[in-house]
Tab-separated table of C-alpha atoms in Angstrom:
chain	number	residue	atom	x	y	z
A	196	UNK	CA	0.001	0.002	0.001
A	197	UNK	CA	2.820	2.425	0.891
A	198	UNK	CA	5.377	1.316	-1.691
A	199	UNK	CA	6.849	4.170	-3.761
A	200	UNK	CA	5.231	4.849	-7.105
A	201	UNK	CA	7.188	4.762	-10.348
A	202	UNK	CA	5.484	7.833	-11.845
A	203	UNK	CA	4.288	11.082	-10.218
A	204	UNK	CA	0.603	11.149	-9.385
A	205	UNK	CA	-1.504	13.752	-11.144
A	206	UNK	CA	-2.745	15.041	-7.776
A	207	UNK	CA	0.864	15.729	-6.789
A	208	UNK	CA	1.354	17.735	-9.967
A	209	UNK	CA	-1.738	19.749	-9.092
A	210	UNK	CA	-0.457	20.366	-5.533
A	211	UNK	CA	2.926	21.496	-6.866
A	212	UNK	CA	1.327	23.873	-9.361
A	213	UNK	CA	-1.068	25.295	-6.765
A	214	UNK	CA	1.754	25.798	-4.226
A	215	UNK	CA	4.007	27.537	-6.754
A	216	UNK	CA	1.175	29.744	-8.012
A	217	UNK	CA	0.157	30.676	-4.475
A	218	UNK	CA	3.754	31.528	-3.527
A	219	UNK	CA	4.168	33.736	-6.616
A	220	UNK	CA	0.923	35.526	-5.821
A	221	UNK	CA	2.040	36.183	-2.228
A	222	UNK	CA	5.401	37.490	-3.482
A	223	UNK	CA	3.711	39.803	-5.987
A	224	UNK	CA	1.441	41.093	-3.225
A	225	UNK	CA	4.454	41.666	-0.998
A	226	UNK	CA	3.355	39.196	1.661
A	227	UNK	CA	6.328	37.756	3.559
A	228	UNK	CA	6.788	35.858	6.822
A	229	UNK	CA	9.867	37.708	8.047
A	230	UNK	CA	11.910	40.823	7.481
A	231	UNK	CA	15.512	41.936	7.745
A	232	UNK	CA	17.016	38.766	6.359
A	233	UNK	CA	20.251	38.755	4.345
A	234	UNK	CA	18.631	37.695	1.106
A	235	UNK	CA	15.742	39.835	-0.036
A	236	UNK	CA	13.849	40.442	-3.221
A	237	UNK	CA	13.419	37.509	-5.561
A	238	UNK	CA	15.614	35.179	-3.504
A	239	UNK	CA	12.475	33.948	-1.770
A	240	UNK	CA	11.417	32.303	-5.029
A	241	UNK	CA	14.351	29.866	-4.943
A	242	UNK	CA	13.217	27.766	-1.926
A	243	UNK	CA	9.624	28.239	-3.100
A	244	UNK	CA	10.397	26.714	-6.512
A	245	UNK	CA	12.474	23.906	-5.012
A	246	UNK	CA	9.743	22.973	-2.545
A	247	UNK	CA	7.106	23.084	-5.268
A	248	UNK	CA	9.246	20.765	-7.398
A	249	UNK	CA	9.614	18.359	-4.476
A	250	UNK	CA	5.845	18.133	-4.203
A	251	UNK	CA	5.945	16.184	-7.440
A	252	UNK	CA	8.043	13.558	-5.624
A	253	UNK	CA	5.851	13.329	-2.511
A	254	UNK	CA	4.670	9.803	-3.487
A	255	UNK	CA	7.503	8.755	-5.791
A	256	UNK	CA	10.378	9.494	-3.359
A	257	UNK	CA	8.748	10.710	-0.135
A	258	UNK	CA	11.784	10.474	2.141
A	259	UNK	CA	14.113	12.154	-0.373
A	260	UNK	CA	11.551	14.910	-0.883
A	261	UNK	CA	11.353	15.467	2.893
A	262	UNK	CA	15.134	15.780	3.325
A	263	UNK	CA	15.504	18.196	0.397
A	264	UNK	CA	12.404	20.063	1.529
A	265	UNK	CA	13.939	20.560	4.960
A	266	UNK	CA	17.051	22.043	3.343
A	267	UNK	CA	14.820	24.321	1.236
A	268	UNK	CA	12.977	25.414	4.397
A	269	UNK	CA	16.289	26.225	6.093
A	270	UNK	CA	17.292	28.264	3.055
A	271	UNK	CA	13.939	30.054	3.188
A	272	UNK	CA	14.890	31.371	6.648
A	273	UNK	CA	17.640	33.493	5.042
A	274	UNK	CA	15.114	35.171	2.726
A	275	UNK	CA	12.046	37.254	3.398
A	276	UNK	CA	10.160	33.944	3.686
A	277	UNK	CA	7.032	32.606	2.040
A	278	UNK	CA	4.013	31.045	3.741
A	279	UNK	CA	3.539	28.803	0.684
A	280	UNK	CA	6.984	27.237	1.235
A	281	UNK	CA	6.159	26.449	4.859
A	282	UNK	CA	2.768	24.932	3.960
A	283	UNK	CA	4.271	22.776	1.213
A	284	UNK	CA	6.946	21.551	3.643
A	285	UNK	CA	4.252	20.448	6.106
A	286	UNK	CA	2.675	18.494	3.253
A	287	UNK	CA	6.030	16.824	2.543
A	288	UNK	CA	6.237	15.741	6.188
A	289	UNK	CA	2.701	14.345	5.985
A	290	UNK	CA	3.432	12.521	2.697
A	291	UNK	CA	6.706	11.055	3.996
A	292	UNK	CA	4.850	9.405	6.882
A	293	UNK	CA	1.878	8.322	4.770
A	294	UNK	CA	3.688	7.036	1.664
A	295	UNK	CA	7.158	6.261	2.991
A	296	UNK	CA	8.534	2.978	4.287
A	297	UNK	CA	7.211	1.449	7.474
A	298	UNK	CA	10.377	2.273	9.432
A	299	UNK	CA	10.328	5.878	8.188
A	300	UNK	CA	6.687	6.220	9.196
A	301	UNK	CA	7.676	5.230	12.720
A	302	UNK	CA	10.803	7.414	12.951
A	303	UNK	CA	9.548	10.684	11.455
A	304	UNK	CA	6.911	11.493	14.157
A	305	UNK	CA	9.498	10.744	16.851
A	306	UNK	CA	12.072	13.002	15.193
A	307	UNK	CA	9.443	15.730	14.716
A	308	UNK	CA	8.558	15.532	18.400
A	309	UNK	CA	12.215	15.764	19.426
A	310	UNK	CA	12.757	18.730	17.115
A	311	UNK	CA	9.740	20.504	18.603
A	312	UNK	CA	10.863	19.908	22.187
A	313	UNK	CA	14.497	20.811	21.444
A	314	UNK	CA	13.522	24.011	19.639
A	315	UNK	CA	11.219	25.033	22.476
A	316	UNK	CA	13.855	24.417	25.154
A	317	UNK	CA	16.550	26.142	23.100
A	318	UNK	CA	14.470	29.240	22.531
A	319	UNK	CA	13.493	29.317	26.213
A	320	UNK	CA	17.169	29.665	27.047
A	321	UNK	CA	17.616	32.251	24.282
A	322	UNK	CA	14.466	34.397	24.256
A	323	UNK	CA	12.540	33.501	27.359
A	324	UNK	CA	9.455	31.440	28.053
A	325	UNK	CA	6.788	33.591	26.379
A	326	UNK	CA	8.511	33.892	22.995
A	327	UNK	CA	9.828	30.308	23.125
A	328	UNK	CA	6.343	28.869	23.606
A	329	UNK	CA	5.101	30.644	20.498
A	330	UNK	CA	8.102	29.450	18.493
A	331	UNK	CA	7.654	25.917	19.834
A	332	UNK	CA	3.990	25.904	18.788
A	333	UNK	CA	4.952	27.052	15.281
A	334	UNK	CA	7.650	24.363	15.006
A	335	UNK	CA	5.163	21.770	16.228
A	336	UNK	CA	2.565	22.888	13.675
A	337	UNK	CA	5.150	22.646	10.894
A	338	UNK	CA	6.676	19.256	11.876
A	339	UNK	CA	4.871	17.301	14.609
A	340	UNK	CA	1.248	17.925	13.621
A	341	UNK	CA	1.582	16.816	9.960
A	342	UNK	CA	3.717	13.836	11.008
A	343	UNK	CA	1.142	12.731	13.585
A	344	UNK	CA	-1.679	13.273	11.093
A	345	UNK	CA	0.116	11.160	8.493
A	346	UNK	CA	0.678	8.390	11.068
A	347	UNK	CA	-3.012	8.371	12.027
A	348	UNK	CA	-4.160	8.266	8.404
A	349	UNK	CA	-1.640	5.527	7.589
A	350	UNK	CA	-2.781	3.416	10.543
A	351	UNK	CA	-6.397	3.753	9.460
A	352	UNK	CA	-5.520	2.763	5.890
A	353	UNK	CA	-3.495	-0.238	7.042
A	354	UNK	CA	-6.323	-1.326	9.324
A	355	UNK	CA	-8.818	-0.982	6.467
A	356	UNK	CA	-6.528	-2.939	4.126
A	357	UNK	CA	-6.075	-5.660	6.755
A	358	UNK	CA	-9.856	-5.847	7.152
A	359	UNK	CA	-10.269	-6.159	3.379
A	360	UNK	CA	-7.640	-8.916	3.233
A	361	UNK	CA	-9.322	-10.743	6.089
A	362	UNK	CA	-12.677	-10.423	4.351
A	363	UNK	CA	-11.228	-11.804	1.105
A	364	UNK	CA	-9.600	-14.660	3.010
A	365	UNK	CA	-12.888	-15.404	4.751
A	366	UNK	CA	-14.626	-15.501	1.372
A	367	UNK	CA	-11.974	-17.836	-0.023
A	368	UNK	CA	-12.186	-20.086	3.035
A	369	UNK	CA	-15.977	-20.132	2.813
A	370	UNK	CA	-15.748	-21.054	-0.865
A	371	UNK	CA	-13.254	-23.821	-0.056
A	372	UNK	CA	-15.538	-25.129	2.699
A	373	UNK	CA	-18.483	-25.049	0.308
A	374	UNK	CA	-16.512	-26.918	-2.362
A	375	UNK	CA	-15.368	-29.506	0.175
A	376	UNK	CA	-18.922	-29.915	1.454
A	377	UNK	CA	-20.200	-30.401	-2.091
A	378	UNK	CA	-17.462	-32.949	-2.809
A	379	UNK	CA	-18.187	-34.817	0.413
A	380	UNK	CA	-21.916	-34.853	-0.323
A	381	UNK	CA	-21.359	-36.069	-3.887
A	382	UNK	CA	-19.106	-38.826	-2.545
A	383	UNK	CA	-21.727	-39.819	0.029
A	384	UNK	CA	-24.472	-39.870	-2.613
A	385	UNK	CA	-22.312	-41.925	-4.991
A	386	UNK	CA	-21.485	-44.389	-2.221
A	387	UNK	CA	-25.137	-44.747	-1.218
A	388	UNK	CA	-26.350	-45.133	-4.789
A	389	UNK	CA	-23.712	-47.765	-5.458
A	390	UNK	CA	-24.629	-49.785	-2.385
A	391	UNK	CA	-28.337	-49.605	-3.173
A	392	UNK	CA	-28.185	-50.284	-6.895
A	393	UNK	CA	-25.283	-52.729	-7.148
A	394	UNK	CA	-26.926	-55.323	-4.918
A	395	UNK	CA	-30.182	-55.348	-6.886
A	396	UNK	CA	-28.675	-55.115	-10.357
A	397	UNK	CA	-26.188	-57.888	-9.620
A	398	UNK	CA	-29.002	-60.215	-8.652
A	399	UNK	CA	-31.020	-59.178	-11.710
A	400	UNK	CA	-28.072	-59.747	-14.044
A	401	UNK	CA	-27.268	-63.198	-12.649
A	402	UNK	CA	-30.846	-64.446	-12.653
A	403	UNK	CA	-31.587	-63.027	-16.089
A	404	UNK	CA	-28.547	-64.908	-17.409
A	405	UNK	CA	-29.816	-68.070	-15.743
A	406	UNK	CA	-33.313	-67.558	-17.154
A	407	UNK	CA	-31.918	-67.207	-20.650
A	408	UNK	CA	-29.722	-70.288	-20.362
A	409	UNK	CA	-32.145	-72.651	-18.631
A	410	UNK	CA	-34.440	-74.841	-20.695
A	411	UNK	CA	-36.689	-75.698	-17.758
A	412	UNK	CA	-39.761	-73.417	-17.766
A	413	UNK	CA	-40.213	-73.796	-14.001
A	414	UNK	CA	-36.632	-72.761	-13.254
A	415	UNK	CA	-36.900	-69.882	-15.681
A	416	UNK	CA	-40.148	-68.795	-14.034
A	417	UNK	CA	-38.468	-68.853	-10.623
A	418	UNK	CA	-35.539	-66.785	-11.931
A	419	UNK	CA	-37.923	-64.242	-13.431
A	420	UNK	CA	-39.735	-63.983	-10.097
A	421	UNK	CA	-36.467	-63.196	-8.361
A	422	UNK	CA	-35.654	-60.645	-11.073
A	423	UNK	CA	-39.013	-58.948	-10.589
A	424	UNK	CA	-38.644	-58.891	-6.796
A	425	UNK	CA	-35.190	-57.328	-6.988
A	426	UNK	CA	-36.341	-54.840	-9.599
A	427	UNK	CA	-39.319	-53.713	-7.503
A	428	UNK	CA	-37.244	-53.413	-4.328
A	429	UNK	CA	-34.483	-51.612	-6.222
A	430	UNK	CA	-36.999	-49.094	-7.580
A	431	UNK	CA	-38.322	-48.586	-4.053
A	432	UNK	CA	-34.817	-47.846	-2.781
A	433	UNK	CA	-34.209	-45.448	-5.654
A	434	UNK	CA	-37.470	-43.618	-4.948
A	435	UNK	CA	-36.402	-43.263	-1.317
A	436	UNK	CA	-33.072	-41.733	-2.284
A	437	UNK	CA	-34.615	-39.440	-4.894
A	438	UNK	CA	-37.207	-38.364	-2.347
A	439	UNK	CA	-34.464	-37.450	0.102
A	440	UNK	CA	-32.718	-35.400	-2.574
A	441	UNK	CA	-35.924	-33.607	-3.568
A	442	UNK	CA	-37.076	-32.876	-0.002
A	443	UNK	CA	-35.788	-29.333	0.613
A	444	UNK	CA	-38.135	-28.287	3.349
A	445	UNK	CA	-37.852	-31.371	5.510
A	446	UNK	CA	-41.652	-31.825	5.497
A	447	UNK	CA	-41.561	-35.397	4.209
A	448	UNK	CA	-41.622	-38.259	6.680
A	449	UNK	CA	-38.118	-39.536	7.390
A	450	UNK	CA	-37.351	-42.737	5.519
A	451	UNK	CA	-36.210	-45.706	7.600
A	452	UNK	CA	-32.451	-46.191	7.601
A	453	UNK	CA	-31.229	-49.767	7.099
A	454	UNK	CA	-29.651	-51.250	10.222
A	455	UNK	CA	-28.431	-54.628	11.414
A	456	UNK	CA	-31.992	-55.350	12.536
A	457	UNK	CA	-32.649	-55.976	8.835
A	458	UNK	CA	-29.751	-58.411	8.545
A	459	UNK	CA	-32.126	-61.364	8.403
A	460	UNK	CA	-33.934	-60.000	5.351
A	461	UNK	CA	-30.601	-59.155	3.719
A	462	UNK	CA	-29.312	-62.699	4.248
A	463	UNK	CA	-32.595	-64.199	3.046
A	464	UNK	CA	-32.342	-62.187	-0.162
A	465	UNK	CA	-28.733	-63.301	-0.640
A	466	UNK	CA	-29.796	-66.930	-0.187
A	467	UNK	CA	-32.589	-66.427	-2.690
A	468	UNK	CA	-29.951	-65.151	-5.116
A	469	UNK	CA	-27.998	-68.382	-4.734
A	470	UNK	CA	-25.498	-67.714	-1.928
A	471	UNK	CA	-24.930	-70.214	0.875
A	472	UNK	CA	-24.819	-67.652	3.713
A	473	UNK	CA	-24.258	-68.390	7.384
A	474	UNK	CA	-24.520	-65.725	10.083
A	475	UNK	CA	-22.490	-65.862	13.310
A	476	UNK	CA	-23.735	-63.003	15.490
A	477	UNK	CA	-21.625	-63.076	18.660
A	478	UNK	CA	-22.609	-59.619	19.903
A	479	UNK	CA	-23.545	-59.511	23.591
A	480	UNK	CA	-26.953	-58.102	24.538
A	481	UNK	CA	-26.860	-54.423	25.325
A	482	UNK	CA	-27.953	-50.977	24.205
A	483	UNK	CA	-28.584	-50.242	20.561
A	484	UNK	CA	-25.656	-49.270	18.376
A	485	UNK	CA	-25.219	-45.630	17.349
A	486	UNK	CA	-27.071	-45.002	14.122
A	487	UNK	CA	-23.959	-44.223	11.984
A	488	UNK	CA	-22.226	-47.419	13.164
A	489	UNK	CA	-25.346	-49.550	12.694
A	490	UNK	CA	-25.952	-48.163	9.208
A	491	UNK	CA	-22.287	-48.579	8.145
A	492	UNK	CA	-22.204	-52.173	9.403
A	493	UNK	CA	-25.337	-52.980	7.381
A	494	UNK	CA	-23.965	-51.416	4.202
A	495	UNK	CA	-20.583	-53.156	4.575
A	496	UNK	CA	-22.337	-56.506	4.991
A	497	UNK	CA	-24.599	-55.784	2.030
A	498	UNK	CA	-21.733	-54.800	-0.255
A	499	UNK	CA	-19.653	-57.818	0.849
A	500	UNK	CA	-22.505	-60.185	-0.002
A	501	UNK	CA	-22.941	-58.455	-3.362
A	502	UNK	CA	-19.232	-58.902	-4.108
A	503	UNK	CA	-19.456	-62.556	-3.054
A	504	UNK	CA	-22.406	-63.029	-5.394
A	505	UNK	CA	-20.444	-61.510	-8.281
A	506	UNK	CA	-16.954	-62.875	-7.674
A	507	UNK	CA	-16.877	-65.747	-5.185
A	508	UNK	CA	-16.499	-69.391	-6.077
A	509	UNK	CA	-19.264	-71.785	-5.070
A	510	UNK	CA	-19.166	-72.447	-1.356
A	511	UNK	CA	-20.251	-71.104	2.024
A	512	UNK	CA	-20.244	-67.407	2.831
A	513	UNK	CA	-19.853	-66.603	6.529
A	514	UNK	CA	-20.933	-63.310	8.125
A	515	UNK	CA	-19.500	-62.773	11.617
A	516	UNK	CA	-20.456	-59.940	13.951
A	517	UNK	CA	-18.613	-59.330	17.215
A	518	UNK	CA	-18.473	-56.520	19.732
A	519	UNK	CA	-15.702	-56.048	22.267
A	520	UNK	CA	-14.117	-53.025	23.981
A	521	UNK	CA	-16.562	-50.616	22.338
A	522	UNK	CA	-15.594	-51.852	18.862
A	523	UNK	CA	-18.000	-53.553	16.468
A	524	UNK	CA	-16.303	-56.004	14.108
A	525	UNK	CA	-17.917	-57.035	10.818
A	526	UNK	CA	-16.267	-59.904	8.958
A	527	UNK	CA	-17.484	-61.547	5.759
A	528	UNK	CA	-15.598	-64.529	4.312
A	529	UNK	CA	-16.278	-66.138	0.941
A	530	UNK	CA	-14.495	-68.662	-1.304
A	531	UNK	CA	-11.658	-67.010	-3.189
A	532	UNK	CA	-11.151	-67.155	-6.938
A	533	UNK	CA	-7.966	-65.757	-8.480
A	534	UNK	CA	-9.115	-63.535	-11.359
A	535	UNK	CA	-5.877	-61.548	-11.719
A	536	UNK	CA	-5.415	-62.651	-15.325
A	537	UNK	CA	-8.990	-61.880	-16.352
A	538	UNK	CA	-9.980	-58.442	-17.678
A	539	UNK	CA	-11.331	-55.973	-15.164
A	540	UNK	CA	-15.008	-55.170	-15.274
A	541	UNK	CA	-15.671	-51.401	-15.609
A	542	UNK	CA	-16.271	-49.940	-12.157
A	543	UNK	CA	-14.702	-52.909	-10.338
A	544	UNK	CA	-13.382	-51.984	-6.903
A	545	UNK	CA	-15.845	-49.156	-6.275
A	546	UNK	CA	-17.550	-51.174	-3.573
A	547	UNK	CA	-14.285	-51.534	-1.659
A	548	UNK	CA	-13.684	-47.788	-2.010
A	549	UNK	CA	-17.120	-47.093	-0.558
A	550	UNK	CA	-16.526	-49.461	2.363
A	551	UNK	CA	-13.172	-47.862	3.125
A	552	UNK	CA	-14.776	-44.424	3.141
A	553	UNK	CA	-17.530	-45.544	5.513
A	554	UNK	CA	-14.965	-46.998	7.925
A	555	UNK	CA	-12.716	-43.920	7.683
A	556	UNK	CA	-15.646	-41.659	8.583
A	557	UNK	CA	-16.026	-43.620	11.828
A	558	UNK	CA	-12.260	-43.643	12.632
A	559	UNK	CA	-12.193	-47.406	12.157
A	560	UNK	CA	-9.922	-49.885	10.389
A	561	UNK	CA	-10.653	-51.876	7.262
A	562	UNK	CA	-9.043	-54.706	5.342
A	563	UNK	CA	-10.120	-56.669	2.311
A	564	UNK	CA	-8.096	-59.368	0.613
A	565	UNK	CA	-7.326	-63.079	0.383
A	566	UNK	CA	-6.666	-64.937	3.640
A	567	UNK	CA	-5.209	-68.383	4.173
A	568	UNK	CA	-7.372	-70.641	6.371
A	569	UNK	CA	-7.417	-74.307	7.298
A	570	UNK	CA	-9.974	-74.858	4.551
A	571	UNK	CA	-7.931	-73.041	1.910
A	572	UNK	CA	-7.804	-69.472	0.728
A	573	UNK	CA	-10.838	-67.267	1.228
A	574	UNK	CA	-11.657	-63.672	0.451
A	575	UNK	CA	-12.177	-61.793	3.672
A	576	UNK	CA	-13.624	-58.371	4.360
A	577	UNK	CA	-13.024	-57.163	7.917
A	578	UNK	CA	-14.123	-53.814	9.325
A	579	UNK	CA	-13.650	-52.590	12.899
A	580	UNK	CA	-16.021	-49.757	13.805
A	581	UNK	CA	-15.448	-47.837	17.070
A	582	UNK	CA	-18.615	-47.139	18.998
A	583	UNK	CA	-19.096	-43.683	20.459
A	584	UNK	CA	-16.484	-41.704	18.456
A	585	UNK	CA	-17.605	-38.578	16.550
A	586	UNK	CA	-18.266	-38.886	12.828
A	587	UNK	CA	-15.813	-37.215	10.479
A	588	UNK	CA	-17.225	-34.764	7.953
A	589	UNK	CA	-15.083	-36.312	5.209
A	590	UNK	CA	-12.415	-38.995	4.924
A	591	UNK	CA	-9.260	-37.570	6.443
A	592	UNK	CA	-6.420	-36.651	4.109
A	593	UNK	CA	-3.499	-38.995	4.380
A	594	UNK	CA	-5.609	-41.771	5.899
A	595	UNK	CA	-3.398	-44.834	6.348
A	596	UNK	CA	-3.923	-47.649	3.908
A	597	UNK	CA	-7.073	-49.422	4.975
A	598	UNK	CA	-6.469	-52.434	2.743
A	599	UNK	CA	-4.579	-52.491	-0.488
A	600	UNK	CA	-5.888	-55.785	-1.846
A	601	UNK	CA	-8.784	-55.612	-4.243
A	602	UNK	CA	-10.836	-58.437	-5.654
A	603	UNK	CA	-10.674	-58.211	-9.468
C-alpha cells in the first residue's frame, strides 16, 4: 500500500502547481513571513520553486523529498520567507509518513517531536518562556502535527486494508468449505447409490442370465420372479433416495435407515440369489448401536454379500459380527477365486472404495483381501467400527492404507 510509485501522481502535480502559483501571488502582493534577512527580493522564489518541485516527488520518493524540503525550508529562513513554502513543507512531512517505508513512518513522528521539544527548550534559554512557547507551537505545527496526522491516516488505511484482506480470506475459506462440502456430499451420494443399486442389479443380471440359459420353464419362471422382486425393491430404494434429494423443506416423513436389525432379510435375499450364507452373530446383549455405526455395518455386509455373489467361487459365505471393547467387528468370508489374469469389469473396486470411506468416517480400520485358512484361501472383508467416536465430515487426508488388496 505504501510502496513508492514509479510515476508522479496527477494530484501531486496539481499540488505542486497550486503551491508555486500561491507563492508567486504572495510574493507579488508583497506578503512575507519575516523581514531583515540577508537575502531579499526575488531570492524567496528559490526555496519556493524547489519545494514546489519536491511536491511532485511526494509519493515517488517521499523520504528524499522530505530531506531536500527541509534544506529548502532552512534556506527560506535566510530570505524574506514565504508562507507557501512552509505549507508545502508540512505536506512533505505528511506525505513522507503516509507514503514512505514502514520504518520511516515510525521514525519521522518521533524526530518531529524531538525537534519541537528541542527548539522550544533552546528558545526558552535564548528568548525566554513567552517567545519560546510561540516558536515551539509554530515548530510543532510545521513538523509534529503533519507527522502525527500522516501516522493516524496511515494506521487507518493499514487497518482498512487488513480488514479487506481478512474479508477476502474469509470469502476464499468459505468457498473452499463449500466446495469440500459439495465434494463430500457427492461422494456420500455416490457411495449410497452404489450400495443400493449394485446389490439389486447384480441379482437381476445373474438371474436373467440363468433364465436365458435354462431350458426348464419352471426354473426360468423362478428366476424371473427373483428378477421382478429385486427390480421392484431396487426401484423402491431409488425412490427413497430421490425423495431425500428432492425434499428441501424437511416436510416429508423420514425414511427408515437400514440397520443390522434388517440383517435377516438381507441374508434371506442373498440366499434367494444363490449364496450359501451363514450368520455368526456373537454380539452380547446391550444398548442399541449408534445410528452411523449400525448403518455402516449394514452397508458393509450388504456390499460384501454383493461382491461374493459376483466374484466368489461356489461355497459357504460366513458373516460374523462381534463386539468387544466398544468396537464392532464385521467380517465376511467367501471362497476365493484368483481372477488376476482376467480383464477388469468397468467400475470394479468401487464397492471396496465405498466401504473404506464408511470406515474412515467412523475412525475405524478396514481390510479386504485373500486370507489363508485351514480350509484353503478365502476372500475376507473385515471392518472394525469404534462405537461412540464422533463422525468425520469427510475422509481424512493422508488416511493410512485401509487395505490395499482388491478383488478383481
